[in-house]
Short mmCIF file of N, CA and C in Angstrom, two decimals:
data_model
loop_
_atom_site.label_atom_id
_atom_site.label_comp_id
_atom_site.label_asym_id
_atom_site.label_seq_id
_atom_site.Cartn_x
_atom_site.Cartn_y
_atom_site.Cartn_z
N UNK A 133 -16.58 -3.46 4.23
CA UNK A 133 -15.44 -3.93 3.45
C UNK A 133 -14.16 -3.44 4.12
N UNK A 134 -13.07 -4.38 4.22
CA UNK A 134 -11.95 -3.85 5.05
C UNK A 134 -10.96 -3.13 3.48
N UNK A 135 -10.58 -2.07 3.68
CA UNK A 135 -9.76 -1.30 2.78
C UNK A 135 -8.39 -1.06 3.10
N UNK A 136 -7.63 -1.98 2.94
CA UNK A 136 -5.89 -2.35 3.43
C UNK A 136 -5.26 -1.44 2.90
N UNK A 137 -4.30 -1.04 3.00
CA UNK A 137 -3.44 0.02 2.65
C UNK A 137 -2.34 -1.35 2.75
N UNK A 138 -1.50 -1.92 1.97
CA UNK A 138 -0.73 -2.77 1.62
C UNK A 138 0.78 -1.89 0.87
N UNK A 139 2.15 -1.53 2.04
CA UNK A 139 3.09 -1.01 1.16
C UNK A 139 4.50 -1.83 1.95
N UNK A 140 5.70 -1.47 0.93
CA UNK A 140 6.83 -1.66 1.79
C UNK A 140 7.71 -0.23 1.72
N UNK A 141 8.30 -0.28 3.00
CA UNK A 141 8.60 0.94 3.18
C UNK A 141 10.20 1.41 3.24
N UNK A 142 10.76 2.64 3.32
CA UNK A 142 12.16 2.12 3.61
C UNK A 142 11.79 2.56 5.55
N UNK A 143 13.29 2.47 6.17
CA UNK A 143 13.33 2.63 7.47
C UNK A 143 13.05 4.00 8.05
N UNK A 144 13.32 5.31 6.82
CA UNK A 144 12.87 6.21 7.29
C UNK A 144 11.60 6.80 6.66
N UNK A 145 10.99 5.75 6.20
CA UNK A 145 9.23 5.75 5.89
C UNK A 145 8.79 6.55 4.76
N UNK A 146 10.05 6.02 3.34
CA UNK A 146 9.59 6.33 2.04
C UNK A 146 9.48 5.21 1.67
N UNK A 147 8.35 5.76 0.31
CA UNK A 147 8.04 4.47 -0.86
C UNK A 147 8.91 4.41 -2.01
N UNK A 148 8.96 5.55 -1.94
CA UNK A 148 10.18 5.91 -3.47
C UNK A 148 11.00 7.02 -3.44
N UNK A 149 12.10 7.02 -4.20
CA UNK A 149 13.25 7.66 -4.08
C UNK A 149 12.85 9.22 -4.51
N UNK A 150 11.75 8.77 -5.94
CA UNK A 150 10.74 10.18 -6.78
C UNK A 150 9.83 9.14 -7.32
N UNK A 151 8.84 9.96 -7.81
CA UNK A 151 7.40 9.40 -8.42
C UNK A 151 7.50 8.77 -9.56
N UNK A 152 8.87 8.93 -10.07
CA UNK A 152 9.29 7.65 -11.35
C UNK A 152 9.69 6.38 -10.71
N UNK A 153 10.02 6.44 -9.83
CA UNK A 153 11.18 5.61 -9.37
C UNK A 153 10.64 3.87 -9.07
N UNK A 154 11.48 2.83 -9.80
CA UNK A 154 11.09 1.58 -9.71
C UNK A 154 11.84 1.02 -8.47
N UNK A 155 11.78 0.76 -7.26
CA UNK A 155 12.24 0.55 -6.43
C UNK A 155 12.36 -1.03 -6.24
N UNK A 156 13.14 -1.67 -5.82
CA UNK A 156 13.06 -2.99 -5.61
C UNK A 156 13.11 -3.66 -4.02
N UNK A 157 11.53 -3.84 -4.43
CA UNK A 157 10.52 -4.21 -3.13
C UNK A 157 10.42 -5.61 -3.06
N UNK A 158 11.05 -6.65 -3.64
CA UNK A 158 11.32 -8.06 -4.22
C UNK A 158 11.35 -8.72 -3.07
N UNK A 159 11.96 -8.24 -1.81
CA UNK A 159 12.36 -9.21 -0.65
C UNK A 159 10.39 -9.63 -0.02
N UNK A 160 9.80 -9.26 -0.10
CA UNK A 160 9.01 -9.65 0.25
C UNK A 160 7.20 -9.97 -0.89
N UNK A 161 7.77 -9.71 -1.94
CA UNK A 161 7.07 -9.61 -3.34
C UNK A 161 5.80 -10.76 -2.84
N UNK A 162 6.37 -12.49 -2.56
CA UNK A 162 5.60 -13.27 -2.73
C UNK A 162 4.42 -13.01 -1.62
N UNK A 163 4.98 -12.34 -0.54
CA UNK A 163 3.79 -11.89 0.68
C UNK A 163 2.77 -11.12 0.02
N UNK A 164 2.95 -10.26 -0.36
CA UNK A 164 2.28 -9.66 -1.67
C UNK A 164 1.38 -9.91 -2.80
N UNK A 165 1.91 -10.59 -3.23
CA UNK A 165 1.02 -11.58 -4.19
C UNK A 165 0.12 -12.33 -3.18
N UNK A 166 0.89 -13.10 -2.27
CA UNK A 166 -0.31 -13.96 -2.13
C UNK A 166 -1.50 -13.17 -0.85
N UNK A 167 -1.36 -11.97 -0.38
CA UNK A 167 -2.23 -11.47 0.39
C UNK A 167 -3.30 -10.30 -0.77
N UNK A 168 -2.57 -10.37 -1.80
CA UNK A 168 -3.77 -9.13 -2.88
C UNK A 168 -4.28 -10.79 -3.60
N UNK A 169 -4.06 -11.69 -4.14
CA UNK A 169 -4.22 -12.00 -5.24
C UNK A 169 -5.60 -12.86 -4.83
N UNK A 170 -6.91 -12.02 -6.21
CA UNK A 170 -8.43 -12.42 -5.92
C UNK A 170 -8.87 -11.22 -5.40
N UNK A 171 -8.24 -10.41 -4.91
CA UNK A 171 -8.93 -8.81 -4.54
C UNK A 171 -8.27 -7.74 -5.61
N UNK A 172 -9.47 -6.71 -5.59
CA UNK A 172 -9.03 -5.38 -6.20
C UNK A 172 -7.89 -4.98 -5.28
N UNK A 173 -7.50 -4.36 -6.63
CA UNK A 173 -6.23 -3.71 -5.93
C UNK A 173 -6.20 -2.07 -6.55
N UNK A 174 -6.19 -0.99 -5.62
CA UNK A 174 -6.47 0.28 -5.94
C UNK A 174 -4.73 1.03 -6.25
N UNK A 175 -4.74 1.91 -7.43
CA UNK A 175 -3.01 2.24 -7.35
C UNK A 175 -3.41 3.89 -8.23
N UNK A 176 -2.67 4.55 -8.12
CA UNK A 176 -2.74 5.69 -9.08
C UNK A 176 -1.82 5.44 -9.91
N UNK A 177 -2.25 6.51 -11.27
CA UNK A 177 -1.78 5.89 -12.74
C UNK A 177 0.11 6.36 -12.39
N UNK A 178 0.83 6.71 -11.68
CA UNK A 178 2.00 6.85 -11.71
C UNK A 178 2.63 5.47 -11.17
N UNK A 179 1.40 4.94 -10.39
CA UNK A 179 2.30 3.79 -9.27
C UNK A 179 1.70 2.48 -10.93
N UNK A 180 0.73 2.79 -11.31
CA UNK A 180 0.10 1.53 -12.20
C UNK A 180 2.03 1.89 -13.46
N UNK A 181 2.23 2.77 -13.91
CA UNK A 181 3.53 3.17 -14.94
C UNK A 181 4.66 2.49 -14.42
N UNK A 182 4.66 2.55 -13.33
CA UNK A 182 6.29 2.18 -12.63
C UNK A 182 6.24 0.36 -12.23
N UNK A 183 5.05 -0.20 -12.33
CA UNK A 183 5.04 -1.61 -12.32
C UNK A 183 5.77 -2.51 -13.40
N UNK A 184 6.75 -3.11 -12.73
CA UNK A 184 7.49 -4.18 -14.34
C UNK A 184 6.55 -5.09 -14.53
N UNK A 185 5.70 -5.68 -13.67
CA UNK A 185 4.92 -6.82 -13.75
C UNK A 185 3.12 -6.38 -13.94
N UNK A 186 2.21 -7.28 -14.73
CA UNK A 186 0.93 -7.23 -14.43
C UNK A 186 0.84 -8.08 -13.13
N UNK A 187 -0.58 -7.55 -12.38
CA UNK A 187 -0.54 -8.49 -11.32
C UNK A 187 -1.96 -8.94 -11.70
N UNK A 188 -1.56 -9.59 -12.21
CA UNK A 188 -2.27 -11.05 -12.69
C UNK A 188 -2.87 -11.48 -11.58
N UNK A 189 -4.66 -11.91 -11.76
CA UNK A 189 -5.34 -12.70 -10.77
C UNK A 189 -5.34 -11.74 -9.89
N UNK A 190 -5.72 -10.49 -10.08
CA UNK A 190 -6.29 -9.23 -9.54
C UNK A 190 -6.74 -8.07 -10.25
N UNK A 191 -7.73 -7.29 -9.72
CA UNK A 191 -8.58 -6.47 -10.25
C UNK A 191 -7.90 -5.25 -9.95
N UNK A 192 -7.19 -4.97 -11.43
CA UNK A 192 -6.74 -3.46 -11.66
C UNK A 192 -7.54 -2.29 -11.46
N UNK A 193 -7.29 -1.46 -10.18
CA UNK A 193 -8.29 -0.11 -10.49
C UNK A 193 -7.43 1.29 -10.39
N UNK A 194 -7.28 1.32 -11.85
CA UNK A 194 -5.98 2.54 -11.68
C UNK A 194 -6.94 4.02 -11.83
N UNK A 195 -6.90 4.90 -10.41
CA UNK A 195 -7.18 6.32 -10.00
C UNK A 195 -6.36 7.37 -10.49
N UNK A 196 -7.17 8.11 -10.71
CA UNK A 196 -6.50 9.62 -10.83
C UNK A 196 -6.96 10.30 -9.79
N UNK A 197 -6.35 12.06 -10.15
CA UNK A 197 -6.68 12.64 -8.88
C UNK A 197 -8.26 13.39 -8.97
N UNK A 198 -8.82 13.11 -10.23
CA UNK A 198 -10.48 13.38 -10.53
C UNK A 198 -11.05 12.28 -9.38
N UNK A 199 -10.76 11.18 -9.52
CA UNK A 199 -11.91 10.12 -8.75
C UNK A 199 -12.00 10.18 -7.60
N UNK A 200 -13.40 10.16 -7.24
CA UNK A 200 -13.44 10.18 -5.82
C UNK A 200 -13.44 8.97 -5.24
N UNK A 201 -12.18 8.96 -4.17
CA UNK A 201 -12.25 7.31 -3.46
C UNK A 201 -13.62 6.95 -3.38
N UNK A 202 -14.36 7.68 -2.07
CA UNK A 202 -15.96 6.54 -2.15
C UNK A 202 -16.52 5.77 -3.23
N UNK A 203 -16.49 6.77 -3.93
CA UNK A 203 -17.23 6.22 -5.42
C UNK A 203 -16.48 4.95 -5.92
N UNK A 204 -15.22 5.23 -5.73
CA UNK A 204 -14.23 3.64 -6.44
C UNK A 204 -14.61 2.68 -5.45
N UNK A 205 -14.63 2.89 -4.53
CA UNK A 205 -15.14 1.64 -3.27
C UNK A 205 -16.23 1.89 -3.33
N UNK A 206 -17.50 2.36 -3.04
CA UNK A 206 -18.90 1.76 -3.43
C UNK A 206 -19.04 0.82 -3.97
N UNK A 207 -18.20 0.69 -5.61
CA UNK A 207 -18.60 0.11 -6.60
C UNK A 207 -17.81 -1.23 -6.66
N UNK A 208 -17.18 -1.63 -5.76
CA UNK A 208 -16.29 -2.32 -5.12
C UNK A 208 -17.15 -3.48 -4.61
N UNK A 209 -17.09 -4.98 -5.02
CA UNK A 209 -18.29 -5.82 -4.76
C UNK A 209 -17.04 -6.97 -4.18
N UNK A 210 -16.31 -6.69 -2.81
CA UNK A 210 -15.48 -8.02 -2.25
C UNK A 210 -15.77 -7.10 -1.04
N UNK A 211 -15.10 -8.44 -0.09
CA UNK A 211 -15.30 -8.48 1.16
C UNK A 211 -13.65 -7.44 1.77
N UNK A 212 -12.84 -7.45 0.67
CA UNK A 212 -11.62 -6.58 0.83
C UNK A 212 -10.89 -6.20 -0.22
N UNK A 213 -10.81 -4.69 -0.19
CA UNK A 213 -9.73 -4.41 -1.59
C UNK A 213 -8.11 -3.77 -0.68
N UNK A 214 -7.29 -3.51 -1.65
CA UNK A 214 -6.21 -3.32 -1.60
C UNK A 214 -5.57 -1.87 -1.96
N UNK A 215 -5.03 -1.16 -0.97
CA UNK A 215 -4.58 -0.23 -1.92
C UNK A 215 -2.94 -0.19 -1.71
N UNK A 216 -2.54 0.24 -3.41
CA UNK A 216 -1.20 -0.37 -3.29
C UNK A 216 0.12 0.66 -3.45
N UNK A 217 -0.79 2.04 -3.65
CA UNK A 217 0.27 3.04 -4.02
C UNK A 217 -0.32 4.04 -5.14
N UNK A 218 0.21 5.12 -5.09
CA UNK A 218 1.54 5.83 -4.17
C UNK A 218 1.37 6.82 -2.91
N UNK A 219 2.08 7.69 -2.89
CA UNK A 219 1.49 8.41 -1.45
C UNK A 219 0.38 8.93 -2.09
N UNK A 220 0.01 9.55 -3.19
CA UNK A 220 -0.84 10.50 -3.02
C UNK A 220 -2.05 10.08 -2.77
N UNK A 221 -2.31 8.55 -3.72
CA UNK A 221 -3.45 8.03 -3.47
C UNK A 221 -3.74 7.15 -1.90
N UNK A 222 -2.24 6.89 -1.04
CA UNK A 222 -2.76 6.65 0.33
C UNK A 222 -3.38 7.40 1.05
N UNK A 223 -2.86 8.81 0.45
CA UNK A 223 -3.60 9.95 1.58
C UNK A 223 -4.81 10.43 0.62
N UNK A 224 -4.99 10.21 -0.10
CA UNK A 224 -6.59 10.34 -0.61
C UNK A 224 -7.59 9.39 -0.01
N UNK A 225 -7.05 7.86 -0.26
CA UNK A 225 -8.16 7.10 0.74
C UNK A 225 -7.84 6.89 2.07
N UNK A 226 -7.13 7.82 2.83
CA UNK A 226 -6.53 6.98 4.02
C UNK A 226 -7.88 7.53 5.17
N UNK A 227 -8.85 8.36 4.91
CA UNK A 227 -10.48 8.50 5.28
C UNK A 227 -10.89 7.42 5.77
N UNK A 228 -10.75 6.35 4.26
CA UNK A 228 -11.57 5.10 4.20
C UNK A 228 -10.71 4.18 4.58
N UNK A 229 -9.43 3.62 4.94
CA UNK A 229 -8.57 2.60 5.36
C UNK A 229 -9.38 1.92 6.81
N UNK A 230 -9.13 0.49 6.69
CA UNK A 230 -9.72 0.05 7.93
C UNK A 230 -8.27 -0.44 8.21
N UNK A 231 -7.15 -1.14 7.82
CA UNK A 231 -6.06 -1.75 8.42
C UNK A 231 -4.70 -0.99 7.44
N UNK A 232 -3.56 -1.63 7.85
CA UNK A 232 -2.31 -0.75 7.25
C UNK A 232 -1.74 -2.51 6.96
N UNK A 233 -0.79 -2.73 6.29
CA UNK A 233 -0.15 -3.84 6.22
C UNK A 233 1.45 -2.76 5.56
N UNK A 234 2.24 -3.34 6.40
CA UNK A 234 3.77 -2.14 6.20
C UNK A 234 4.93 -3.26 6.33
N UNK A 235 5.92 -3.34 5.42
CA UNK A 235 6.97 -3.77 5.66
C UNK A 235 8.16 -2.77 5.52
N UNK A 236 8.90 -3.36 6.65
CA UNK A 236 10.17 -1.92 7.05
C UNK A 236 11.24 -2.50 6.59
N UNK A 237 11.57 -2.00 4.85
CA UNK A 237 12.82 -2.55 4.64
C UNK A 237 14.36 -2.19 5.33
N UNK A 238 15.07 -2.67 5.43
CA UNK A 238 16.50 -2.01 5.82
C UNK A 238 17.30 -1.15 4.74
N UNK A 239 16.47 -0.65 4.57
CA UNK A 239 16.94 0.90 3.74
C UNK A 239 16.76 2.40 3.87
N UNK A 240 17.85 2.96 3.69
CA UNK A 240 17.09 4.34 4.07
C UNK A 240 17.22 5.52 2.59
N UNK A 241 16.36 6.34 2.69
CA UNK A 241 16.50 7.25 0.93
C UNK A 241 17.09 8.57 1.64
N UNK A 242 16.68 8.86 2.42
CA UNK A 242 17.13 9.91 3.54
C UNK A 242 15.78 11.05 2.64
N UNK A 243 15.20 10.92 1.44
CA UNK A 243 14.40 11.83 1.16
C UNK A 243 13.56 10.77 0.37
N UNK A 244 12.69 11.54 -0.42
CA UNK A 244 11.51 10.68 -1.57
C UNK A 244 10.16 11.12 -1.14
N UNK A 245 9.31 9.97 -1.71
CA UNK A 245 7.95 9.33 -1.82
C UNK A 245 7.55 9.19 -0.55
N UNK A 246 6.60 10.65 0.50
CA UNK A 246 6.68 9.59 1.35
C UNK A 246 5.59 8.61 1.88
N UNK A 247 4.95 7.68 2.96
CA UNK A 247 4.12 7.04 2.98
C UNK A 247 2.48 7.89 2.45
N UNK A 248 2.61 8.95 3.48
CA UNK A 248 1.57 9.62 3.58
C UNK A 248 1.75 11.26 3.20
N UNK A 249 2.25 11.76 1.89
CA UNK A 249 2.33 13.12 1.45
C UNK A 249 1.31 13.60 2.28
N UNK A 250 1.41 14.94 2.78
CA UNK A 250 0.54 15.54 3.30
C UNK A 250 -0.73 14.92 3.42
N UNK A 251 -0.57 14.33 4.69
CA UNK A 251 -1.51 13.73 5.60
C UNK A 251 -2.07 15.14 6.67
N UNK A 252 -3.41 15.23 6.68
CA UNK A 252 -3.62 15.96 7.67
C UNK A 252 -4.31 15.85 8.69
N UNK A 253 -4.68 14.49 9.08
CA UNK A 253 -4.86 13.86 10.63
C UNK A 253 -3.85 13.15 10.12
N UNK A 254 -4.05 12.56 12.31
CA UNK A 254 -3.58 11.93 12.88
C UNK A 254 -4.13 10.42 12.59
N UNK A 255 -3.28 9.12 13.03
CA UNK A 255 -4.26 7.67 12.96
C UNK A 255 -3.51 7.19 14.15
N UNK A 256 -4.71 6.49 14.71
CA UNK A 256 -5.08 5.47 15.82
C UNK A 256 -4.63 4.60 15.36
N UNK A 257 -3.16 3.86 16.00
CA UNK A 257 -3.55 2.58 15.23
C UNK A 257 -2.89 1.32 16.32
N UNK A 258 -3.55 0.53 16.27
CA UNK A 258 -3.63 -0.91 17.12
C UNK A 258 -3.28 -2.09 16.35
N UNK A 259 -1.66 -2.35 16.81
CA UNK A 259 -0.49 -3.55 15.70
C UNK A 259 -1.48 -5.13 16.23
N UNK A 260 -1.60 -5.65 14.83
CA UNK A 260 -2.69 -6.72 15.12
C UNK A 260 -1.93 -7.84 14.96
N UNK A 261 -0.92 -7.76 14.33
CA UNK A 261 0.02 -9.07 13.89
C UNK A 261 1.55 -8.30 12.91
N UNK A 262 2.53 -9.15 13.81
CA UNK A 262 3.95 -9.19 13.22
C UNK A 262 4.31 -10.29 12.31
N UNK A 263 4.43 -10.28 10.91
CA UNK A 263 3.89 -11.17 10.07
C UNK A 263 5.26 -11.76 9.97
N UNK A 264 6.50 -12.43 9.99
CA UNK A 264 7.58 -13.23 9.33
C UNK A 264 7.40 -12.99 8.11
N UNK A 265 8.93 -12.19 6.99
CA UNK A 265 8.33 -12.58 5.72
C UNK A 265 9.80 -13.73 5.56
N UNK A 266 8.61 -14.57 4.78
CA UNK A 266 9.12 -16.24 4.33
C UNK A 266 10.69 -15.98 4.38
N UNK A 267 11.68 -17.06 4.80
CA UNK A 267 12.91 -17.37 4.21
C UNK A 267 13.67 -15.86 4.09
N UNK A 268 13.16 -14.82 4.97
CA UNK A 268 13.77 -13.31 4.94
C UNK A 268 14.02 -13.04 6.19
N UNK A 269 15.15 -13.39 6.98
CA UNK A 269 15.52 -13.11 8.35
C UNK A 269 15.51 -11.55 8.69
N UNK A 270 14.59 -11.30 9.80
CA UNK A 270 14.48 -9.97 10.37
C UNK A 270 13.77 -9.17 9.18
N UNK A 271 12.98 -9.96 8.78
CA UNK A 271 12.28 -8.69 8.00
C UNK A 271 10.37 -9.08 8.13
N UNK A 272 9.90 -7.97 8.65
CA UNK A 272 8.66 -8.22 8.87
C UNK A 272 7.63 -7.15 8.48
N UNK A 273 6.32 -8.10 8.26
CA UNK A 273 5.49 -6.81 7.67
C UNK A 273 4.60 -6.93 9.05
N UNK A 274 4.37 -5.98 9.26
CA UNK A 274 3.71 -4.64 10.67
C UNK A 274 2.29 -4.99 10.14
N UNK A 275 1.22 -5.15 10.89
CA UNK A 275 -0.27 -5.48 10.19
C UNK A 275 -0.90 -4.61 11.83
N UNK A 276 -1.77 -3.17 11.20
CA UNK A 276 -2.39 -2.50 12.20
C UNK A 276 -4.27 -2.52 11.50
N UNK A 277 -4.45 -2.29 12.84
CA UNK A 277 -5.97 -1.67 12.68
C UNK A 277 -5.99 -0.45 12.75
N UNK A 278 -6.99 0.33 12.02
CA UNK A 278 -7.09 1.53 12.43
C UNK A 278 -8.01 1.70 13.22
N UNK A 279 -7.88 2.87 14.39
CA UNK A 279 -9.04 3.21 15.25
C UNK A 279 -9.64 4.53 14.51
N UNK A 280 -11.22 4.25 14.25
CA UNK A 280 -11.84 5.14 14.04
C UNK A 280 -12.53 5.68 15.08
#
């Protein structure tokens, strides 16, 4: 099963300003929708709180810091799930990630949320596609493989 790590980022590679924080990730929303929607989508209960929207026509699997990733993906019956946030839960499954999907907004927080809170490897990673997002000049989402 490929396990995407799906985020947008700012330029100096936060998700959020703080762990409340509703950020407006809108410029590229519909890429979004239409690359999760029909797959699970994995989030921890701070990132599931800070959502204005249900995402409808996807399989909610909101983690805490009890669950063990494997176990949530074992039980995981698609050919790809999604994980959508926040750092803590990227660097909990980032073990199990097979690809990254990243968009680099033109913003910077200068502090926050960041991609990977204490990450403690390193990742291999091999850019597989520079995606255009729709009708959004110069803004693109980054699509890597990871090398295991």
């Amino acid at each position: 099963m490929n396990v995407i790590l799906i985020a947008a980022i700012t330029a100096d590679g936060y998700i959020a300003r703080h762990s409340n924080d509703t950020v407006d990730w809108s410029l590229d929303l519909h890429l979004f929708k239409e690359q999760t929607m029909g797959y699970p989508v994995i989030m921890g209960s701070k990132t599931k709180k800070t959502l204005t929207l249900d995402l409808k026509g996807r399989n909610e699997i909101v983690v805490n810091r009890n669950d063990k990733p494997k176990t949530i993906l074992n039980e995981i019956k698609a050919d790809k799930c999604f994980i959508i946030g926040g750092g803590k839960t990227f660097t909990r499954f980032s073990t199990y990630l097979t690809h990254l999907y990243i968009t680099i907004h033109p913003l910077i927080f200068g502090k926050g949320v960041a991609l990977f809170p204490n990450l403690k490897r390193e990742m291999d990673l091999t850019l597989i596609k520079m995606l255009p997002v729709q009708e959004r000049e110069n803004l693109y989402q980054f699509q890597y493989k990871i090398n295991h």
